[in-house]
XYZ file of C-alpha atoms in Angstrom:
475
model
C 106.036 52.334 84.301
C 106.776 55.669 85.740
C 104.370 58.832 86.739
C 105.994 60.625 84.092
C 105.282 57.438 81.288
C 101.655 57.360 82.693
C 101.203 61.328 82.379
C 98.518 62.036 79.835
C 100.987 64.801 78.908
C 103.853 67.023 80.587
C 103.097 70.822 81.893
C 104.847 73.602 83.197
C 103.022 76.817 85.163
C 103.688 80.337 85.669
C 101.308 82.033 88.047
C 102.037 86.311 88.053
C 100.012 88.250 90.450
C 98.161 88.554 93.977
C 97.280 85.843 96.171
C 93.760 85.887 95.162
C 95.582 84.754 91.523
C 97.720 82.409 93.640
C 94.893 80.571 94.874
C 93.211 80.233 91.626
C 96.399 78.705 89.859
C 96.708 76.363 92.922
C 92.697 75.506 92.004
C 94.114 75.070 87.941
C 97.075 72.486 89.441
C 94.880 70.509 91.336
C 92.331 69.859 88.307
C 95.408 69.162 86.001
C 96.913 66.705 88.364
C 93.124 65.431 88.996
C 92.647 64.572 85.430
C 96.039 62.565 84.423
C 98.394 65.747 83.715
C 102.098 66.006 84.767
C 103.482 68.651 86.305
C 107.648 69.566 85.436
C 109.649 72.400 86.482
C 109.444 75.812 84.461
C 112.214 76.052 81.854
C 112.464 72.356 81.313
C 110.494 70.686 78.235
C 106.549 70.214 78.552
C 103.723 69.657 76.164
C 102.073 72.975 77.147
C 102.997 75.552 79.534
C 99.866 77.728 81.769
C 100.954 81.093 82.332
C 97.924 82.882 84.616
C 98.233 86.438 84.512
C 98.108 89.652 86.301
C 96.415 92.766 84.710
C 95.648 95.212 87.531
C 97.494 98.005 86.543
C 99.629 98.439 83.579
C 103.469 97.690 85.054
C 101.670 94.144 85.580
C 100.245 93.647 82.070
C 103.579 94.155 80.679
C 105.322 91.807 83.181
C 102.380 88.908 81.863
C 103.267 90.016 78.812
C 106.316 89.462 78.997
C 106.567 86.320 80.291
C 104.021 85.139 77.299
C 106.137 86.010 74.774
C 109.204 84.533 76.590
C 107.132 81.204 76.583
C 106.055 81.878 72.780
C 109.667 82.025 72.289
C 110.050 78.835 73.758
C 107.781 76.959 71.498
C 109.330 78.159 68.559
C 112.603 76.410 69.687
C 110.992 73.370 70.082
C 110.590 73.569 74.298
C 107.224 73.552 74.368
C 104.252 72.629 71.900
C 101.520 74.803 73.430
C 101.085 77.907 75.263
C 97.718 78.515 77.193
C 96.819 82.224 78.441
C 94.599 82.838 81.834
C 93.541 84.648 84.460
C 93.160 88.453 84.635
C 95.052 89.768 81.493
C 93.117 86.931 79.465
C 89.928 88.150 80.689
C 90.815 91.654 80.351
C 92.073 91.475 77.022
C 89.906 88.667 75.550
C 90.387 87.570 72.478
C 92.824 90.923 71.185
C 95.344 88.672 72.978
C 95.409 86.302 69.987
C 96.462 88.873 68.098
C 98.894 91.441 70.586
C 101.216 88.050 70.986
C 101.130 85.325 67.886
C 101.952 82.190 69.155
C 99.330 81.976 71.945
C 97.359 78.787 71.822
C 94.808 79.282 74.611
C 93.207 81.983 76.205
C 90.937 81.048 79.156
C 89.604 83.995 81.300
C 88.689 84.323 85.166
C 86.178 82.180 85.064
C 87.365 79.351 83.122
C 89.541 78.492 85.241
C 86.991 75.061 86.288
C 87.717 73.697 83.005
C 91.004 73.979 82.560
C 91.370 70.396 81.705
C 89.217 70.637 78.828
C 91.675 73.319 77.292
C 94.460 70.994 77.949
C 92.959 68.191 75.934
C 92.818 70.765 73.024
C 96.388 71.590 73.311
C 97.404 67.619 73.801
C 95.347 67.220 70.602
C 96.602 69.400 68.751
C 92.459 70.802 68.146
C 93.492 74.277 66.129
C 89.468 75.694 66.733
C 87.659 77.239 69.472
C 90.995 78.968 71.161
C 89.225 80.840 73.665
C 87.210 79.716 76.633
C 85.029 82.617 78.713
C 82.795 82.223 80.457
C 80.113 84.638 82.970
C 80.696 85.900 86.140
C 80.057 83.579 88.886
C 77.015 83.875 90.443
C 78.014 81.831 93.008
C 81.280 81.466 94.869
C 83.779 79.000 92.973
C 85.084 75.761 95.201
C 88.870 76.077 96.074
C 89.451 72.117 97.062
C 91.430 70.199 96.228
C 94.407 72.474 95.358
C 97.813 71.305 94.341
C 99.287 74.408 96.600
C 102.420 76.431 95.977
C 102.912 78.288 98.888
C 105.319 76.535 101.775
C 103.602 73.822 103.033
C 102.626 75.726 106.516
C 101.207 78.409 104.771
C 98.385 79.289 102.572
C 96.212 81.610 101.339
C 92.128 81.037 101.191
C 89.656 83.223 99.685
C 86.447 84.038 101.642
C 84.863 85.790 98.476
C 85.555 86.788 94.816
C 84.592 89.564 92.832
C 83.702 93.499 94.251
C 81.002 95.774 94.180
C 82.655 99.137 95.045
C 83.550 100.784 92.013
C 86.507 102.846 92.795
C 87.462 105.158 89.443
C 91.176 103.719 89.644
C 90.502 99.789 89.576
C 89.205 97.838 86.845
C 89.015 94.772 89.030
C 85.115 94.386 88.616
C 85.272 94.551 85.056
C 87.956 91.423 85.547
C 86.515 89.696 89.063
C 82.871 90.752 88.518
C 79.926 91.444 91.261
C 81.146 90.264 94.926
C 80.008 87.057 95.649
C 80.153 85.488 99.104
C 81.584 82.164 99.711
C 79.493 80.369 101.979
C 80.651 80.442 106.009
C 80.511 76.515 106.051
C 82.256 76.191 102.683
C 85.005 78.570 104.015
C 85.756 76.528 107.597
C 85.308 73.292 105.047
C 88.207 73.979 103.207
C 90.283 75.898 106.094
C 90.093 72.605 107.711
C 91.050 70.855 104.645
C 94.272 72.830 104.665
C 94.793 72.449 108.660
C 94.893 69.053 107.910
C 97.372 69.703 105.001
C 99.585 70.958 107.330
C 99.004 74.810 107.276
C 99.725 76.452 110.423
C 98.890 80.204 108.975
C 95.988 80.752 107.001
C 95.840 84.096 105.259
C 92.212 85.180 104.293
C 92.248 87.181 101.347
C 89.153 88.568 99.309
C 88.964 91.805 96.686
C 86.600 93.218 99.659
C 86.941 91.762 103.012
C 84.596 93.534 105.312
C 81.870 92.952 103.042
C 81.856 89.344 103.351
C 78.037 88.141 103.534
C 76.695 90.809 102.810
C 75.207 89.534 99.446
C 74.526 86.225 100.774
C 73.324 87.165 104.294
C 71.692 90.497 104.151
C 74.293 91.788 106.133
C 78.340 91.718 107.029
C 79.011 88.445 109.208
C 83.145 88.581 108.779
C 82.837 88.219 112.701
C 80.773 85.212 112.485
C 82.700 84.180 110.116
C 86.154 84.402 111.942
C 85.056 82.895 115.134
C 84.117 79.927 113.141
C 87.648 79.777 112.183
C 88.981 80.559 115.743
C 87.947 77.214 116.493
C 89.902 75.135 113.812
C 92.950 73.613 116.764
C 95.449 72.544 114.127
C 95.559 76.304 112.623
C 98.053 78.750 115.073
C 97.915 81.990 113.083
C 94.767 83.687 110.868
C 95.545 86.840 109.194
C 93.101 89.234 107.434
C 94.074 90.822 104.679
C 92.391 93.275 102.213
C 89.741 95.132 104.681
C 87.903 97.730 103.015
C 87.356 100.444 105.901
C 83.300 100.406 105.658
C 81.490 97.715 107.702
C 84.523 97.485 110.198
C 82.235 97.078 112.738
C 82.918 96.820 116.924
C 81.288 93.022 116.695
C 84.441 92.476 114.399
C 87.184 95.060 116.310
C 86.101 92.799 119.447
C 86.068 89.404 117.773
C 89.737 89.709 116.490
C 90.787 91.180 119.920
C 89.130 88.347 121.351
C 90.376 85.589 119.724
C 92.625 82.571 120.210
C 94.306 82.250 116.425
C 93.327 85.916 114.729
C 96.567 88.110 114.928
C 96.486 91.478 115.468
C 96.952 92.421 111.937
C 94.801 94.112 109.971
C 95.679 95.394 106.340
C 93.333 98.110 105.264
C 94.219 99.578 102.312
C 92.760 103.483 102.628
C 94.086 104.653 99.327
C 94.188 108.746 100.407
C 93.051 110.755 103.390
C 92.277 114.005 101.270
C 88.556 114.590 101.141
C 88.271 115.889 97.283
C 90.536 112.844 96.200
C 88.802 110.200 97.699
C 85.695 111.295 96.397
C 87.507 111.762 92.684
C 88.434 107.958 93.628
C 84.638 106.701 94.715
C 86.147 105.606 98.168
C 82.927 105.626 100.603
C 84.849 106.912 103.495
C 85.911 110.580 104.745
C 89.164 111.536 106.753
C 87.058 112.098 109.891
C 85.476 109.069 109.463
C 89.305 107.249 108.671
C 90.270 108.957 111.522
C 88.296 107.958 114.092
C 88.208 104.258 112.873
C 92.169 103.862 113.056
C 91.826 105.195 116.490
C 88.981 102.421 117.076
C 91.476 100.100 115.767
C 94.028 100.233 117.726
C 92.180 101.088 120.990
C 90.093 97.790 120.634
C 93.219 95.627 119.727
C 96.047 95.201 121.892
C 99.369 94.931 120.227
C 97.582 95.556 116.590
C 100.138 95.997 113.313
C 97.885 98.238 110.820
C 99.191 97.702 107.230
C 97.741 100.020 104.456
C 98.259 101.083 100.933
C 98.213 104.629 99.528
C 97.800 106.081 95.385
C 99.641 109.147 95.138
C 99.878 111.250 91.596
C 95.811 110.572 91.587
C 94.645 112.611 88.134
C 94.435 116.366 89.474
C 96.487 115.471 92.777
C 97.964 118.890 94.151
C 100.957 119.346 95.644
C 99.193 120.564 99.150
C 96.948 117.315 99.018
C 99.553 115.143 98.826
C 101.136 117.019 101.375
C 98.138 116.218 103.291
C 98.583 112.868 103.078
C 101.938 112.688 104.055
C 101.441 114.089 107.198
C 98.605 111.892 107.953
C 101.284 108.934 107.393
C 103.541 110.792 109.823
C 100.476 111.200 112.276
C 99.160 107.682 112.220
C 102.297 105.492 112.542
C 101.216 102.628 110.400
C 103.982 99.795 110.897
C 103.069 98.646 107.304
C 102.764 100.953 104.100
C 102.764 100.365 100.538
C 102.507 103.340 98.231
C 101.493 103.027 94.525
C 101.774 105.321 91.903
C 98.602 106.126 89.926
C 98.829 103.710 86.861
C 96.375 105.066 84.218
C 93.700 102.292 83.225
C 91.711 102.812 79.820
C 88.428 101.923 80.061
C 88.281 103.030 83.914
C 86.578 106.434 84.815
C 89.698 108.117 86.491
C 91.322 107.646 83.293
C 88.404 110.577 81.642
C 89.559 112.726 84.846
C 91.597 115.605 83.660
C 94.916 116.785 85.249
C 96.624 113.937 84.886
C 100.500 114.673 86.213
C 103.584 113.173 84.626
C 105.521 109.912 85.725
C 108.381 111.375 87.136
C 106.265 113.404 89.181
C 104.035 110.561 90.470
C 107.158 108.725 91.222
C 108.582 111.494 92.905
C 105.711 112.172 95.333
C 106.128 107.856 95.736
C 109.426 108.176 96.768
C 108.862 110.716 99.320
C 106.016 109.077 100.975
C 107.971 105.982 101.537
C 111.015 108.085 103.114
C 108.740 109.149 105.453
C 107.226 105.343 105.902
C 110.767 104.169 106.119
C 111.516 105.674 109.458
C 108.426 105.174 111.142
C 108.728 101.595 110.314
C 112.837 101.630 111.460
C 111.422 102.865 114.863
C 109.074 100.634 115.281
C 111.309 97.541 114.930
C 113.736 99.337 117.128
C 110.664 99.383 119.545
C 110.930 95.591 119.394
C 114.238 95.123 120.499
C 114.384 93.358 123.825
C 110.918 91.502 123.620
C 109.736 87.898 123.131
C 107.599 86.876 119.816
C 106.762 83.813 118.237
C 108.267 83.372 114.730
C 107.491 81.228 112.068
C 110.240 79.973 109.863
C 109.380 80.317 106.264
C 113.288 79.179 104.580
C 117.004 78.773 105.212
C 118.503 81.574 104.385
C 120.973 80.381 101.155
C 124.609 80.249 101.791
C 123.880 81.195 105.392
C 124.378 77.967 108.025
C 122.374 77.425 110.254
C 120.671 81.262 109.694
C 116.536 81.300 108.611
C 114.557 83.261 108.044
C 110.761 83.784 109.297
C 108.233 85.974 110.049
C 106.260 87.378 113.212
C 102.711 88.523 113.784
C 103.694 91.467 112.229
C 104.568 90.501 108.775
C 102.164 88.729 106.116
C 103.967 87.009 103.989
C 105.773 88.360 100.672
C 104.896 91.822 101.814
C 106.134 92.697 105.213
C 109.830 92.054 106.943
C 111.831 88.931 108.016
C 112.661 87.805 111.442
C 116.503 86.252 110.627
C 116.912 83.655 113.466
C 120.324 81.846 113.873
C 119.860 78.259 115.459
C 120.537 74.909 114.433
C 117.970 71.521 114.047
C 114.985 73.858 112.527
C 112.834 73.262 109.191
C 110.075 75.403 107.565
C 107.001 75.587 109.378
C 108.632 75.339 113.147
C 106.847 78.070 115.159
C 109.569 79.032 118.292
C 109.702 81.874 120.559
C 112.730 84.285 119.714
C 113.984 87.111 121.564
C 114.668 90.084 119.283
C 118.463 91.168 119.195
C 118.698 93.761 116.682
C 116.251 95.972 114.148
C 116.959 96.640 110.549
C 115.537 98.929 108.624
C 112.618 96.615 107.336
C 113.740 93.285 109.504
C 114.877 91.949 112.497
C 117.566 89.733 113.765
C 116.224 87.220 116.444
C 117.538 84.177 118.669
C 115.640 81.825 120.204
C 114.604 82.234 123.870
C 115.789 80.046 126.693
C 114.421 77.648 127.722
C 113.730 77.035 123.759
C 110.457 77.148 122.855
C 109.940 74.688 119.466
C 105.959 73.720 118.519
C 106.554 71.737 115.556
C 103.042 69.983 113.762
C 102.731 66.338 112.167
C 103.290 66.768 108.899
C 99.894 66.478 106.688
C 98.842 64.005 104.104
C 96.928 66.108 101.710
C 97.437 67.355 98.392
C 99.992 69.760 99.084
C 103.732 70.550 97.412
C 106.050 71.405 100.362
C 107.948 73.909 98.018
C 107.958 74.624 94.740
C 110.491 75.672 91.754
C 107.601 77.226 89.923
C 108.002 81.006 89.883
C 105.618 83.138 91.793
C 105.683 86.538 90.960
C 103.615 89.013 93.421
């Protein structure tokens, strides 16, 4: 008898979102797979399809709800027989969901993710009742083991903490995510190893509020502590922090990433604004002295570093000489890596009661502008890179391209940042070889390995991990 035959039922998933989201719907897959479920490819047939959304801002609540009513769709034709609702939007939302999209079976928010399994034995039979499952806040740190992952195999993504304390007008993350809540330092280099052994070779820490790690738990920050612990995990080559908050960045920390074996120097700090009057409007707890002076910390403390940030323009009450400000400040700085968002109104948050709120083309305007100036500091610095020697690690082949891949260096996290395109034969995902850089692209490079070639290649692992996945994940 087959997997499939023995399958208490068939499911499909759709995960939407950030890789905080990610890593819960690789936590969902693993409890599925745990209790008897079988996974299938998105589009085919299935008993019940997961979808587990995104609702951050509102160009992401329409893409989750789109992709719900595509899969309502798809049980009226007879595809599928259930569809169950989680994550963000679902917890967000509650149960008005029910009603917005007819057709919904399930709605499970944040924090019922853990029994995910239960609300697949209510699809599987056929129980019509109780078709929502919510539950608190965690006042404790949620496990993340045993995941059925669907990143590449050499990759993944682990969070450190969950929920955030800081309040900013613009997010309604802690109405979603809750109060922050520290994972435990042992429970964190417990299931780093666990994916070291799986075969990960870059571990990307992500958390709604990095810097405060431990704060809660602890009395006090202990990211550093944290990270050294980490350091020491052999089988891991790369550790990337992602999401730092710019208060508690402290010199313990600025030294502890300089000092390190496996920490690149990469630190994404999302800072939001530089204008004094905004950031207040926005509850940010820093000043543009105090930004400042810590980006010149930064990079004095950490050879080589790549600072990646994020900036809101079109903020309710934004002038046009603020924003100005701001854009020279991104001319002054030279971050390698920018995003820029425009403000996305959010009912229910308090920069949504603010008053001089501007129009869309406007705030797309002033978003377009602040990238042209983004785009060619970021041009010049790959051109800086001509001529040197990085690692890269290859992520894909590049399809329709022989023998091209493509891959990433220190510089770029993945789904956000650049490629590295490296032509050479005999390589898979997850090879790690030192390339010479031939030629800068606007966002990428073009790379060949260096002679003598350099290949460090890792035993593949024997955990619970998908090398690749056709299920679609949608940052």
């Amino acid at each position: 008898m087959s997997q499939y035959q023995r399958a208490k039922a068939t499911y499909s998933f759709v995960s939407l979102g950030c890789p905080k989201n990610l890593v819960d719907s690789e936590r969902m897959l693993g409890l599925l797979a745990q209790d008897g479920y079988h996974l299938v490819s998105e589009g085919g047939p299935a008993d019940f399809v997961v979808v587990n959304t995104c609702g951050f801002i509102d160009a992401a609540r329409e893409e989750s709800l789109a992709v719900i009513r595509e899969m309502v769709e798809r049980k009226r034709r007879g595809e599928l027989k259930g569809v169950v609702v989680a994550g963000c939007l679902a917890e967000r939302e509650k149960e008005s969901l029910l009603e917005e999209v007819p057709g919904i079976d399930q709605v499970v928010g944040v924090f019922g993710r853990e029994e995910i399994a239960r609300v697949a034995e209510r699809i599987v039979g056929g129980v019509e009742e109780q078709r929502t499952l919510f539950r608190p806040a965690a006042i404790r740190a949620l496990p993340d083991t045993a995941r059925l992952r669907i990143t590449p195999r050499h990759l993944a993504y682990l969070k450190v903490s969950e929920g955030c304390d800081r309040l900013c007008t613009f997010c309604a993350i802690p109405s979603m995510r809750g109060k922050h809540v520290t994972k435990p330092i042992e429970d964190v280099v417990r299931e780093a190893r666990e994916l070291a052994r799986d075969g990960v070779r870059e571990l990307n820490l992500v958390a709604q509020d990095m810097t405060y790690y431990g704060v809660d738990l602890y009395g006090r920050p202990r990211l550093a502590d944290l990270l050294r612990e980490l350091d020491r995990i052999e089988e891991l080559d790369w550790i990337r922090i992602l999401y730092v908050y710019p208060q508690y960045v402290t010199d313990e920390l600025i030294e502890t990433i300089a000092a390190s074996k496996r920490i690149v120097p990469y630190v994404d700090m999302p800072l939001q604004h530089i204008n004094d009057r905004i950031l207040k409007l926005m509850n940010r707890r820093h000043t543009k002295p105090e930004t400042m002076e810590l980006v010149q910390r930064l990079r004095a403390g950490i050879p080589g570093l790549v600072l990646r940030t994020t900036f809101i323009v079109g903020f309710p009450g934004e002038t046009e000489e603020e924003f100005e400000e701001l854009r020279s400040f991104v001319e002054e700085a030279r971050f390698e890596r920018v995003g820029v968002f425009a403000y996305s109104y959010e009912e229910g948050t308090p920069s949504a009661r603010l008053g001089g709120h501007l129009p869309e083309e406007e705030k797309q305007a002033r978003r377009d502008r602040l990238m042209e100036v983004q785009r060619g500091i970021a041009e010049r610095f790959n051109r800086s890179l001509v001529g040197r020697t990085l690692d890269v690690l290859i992520d894909r082949s590049e399809p329709g391209g022989e023998g091209i891949w493509a891959g990433r260096s220190y510089a770029d996290a993945p789904e956000v940042d650049g490629q590295v395109y490296v032509a050479a034969d005999d390589l898979r995902p997850g090879d790690l070889l030192r390339c010479e850089v031939v030629e800068a692209l606007e966002y990428d490079l073009v790379a060949r390995p260096a002679r003598p070639r350099q290949l460090r290649r890792r035993r593949a692992g024997v955990g619970r991990s998908r090398g690749g996945t056709s299920l679609p994940i949608v940052g």
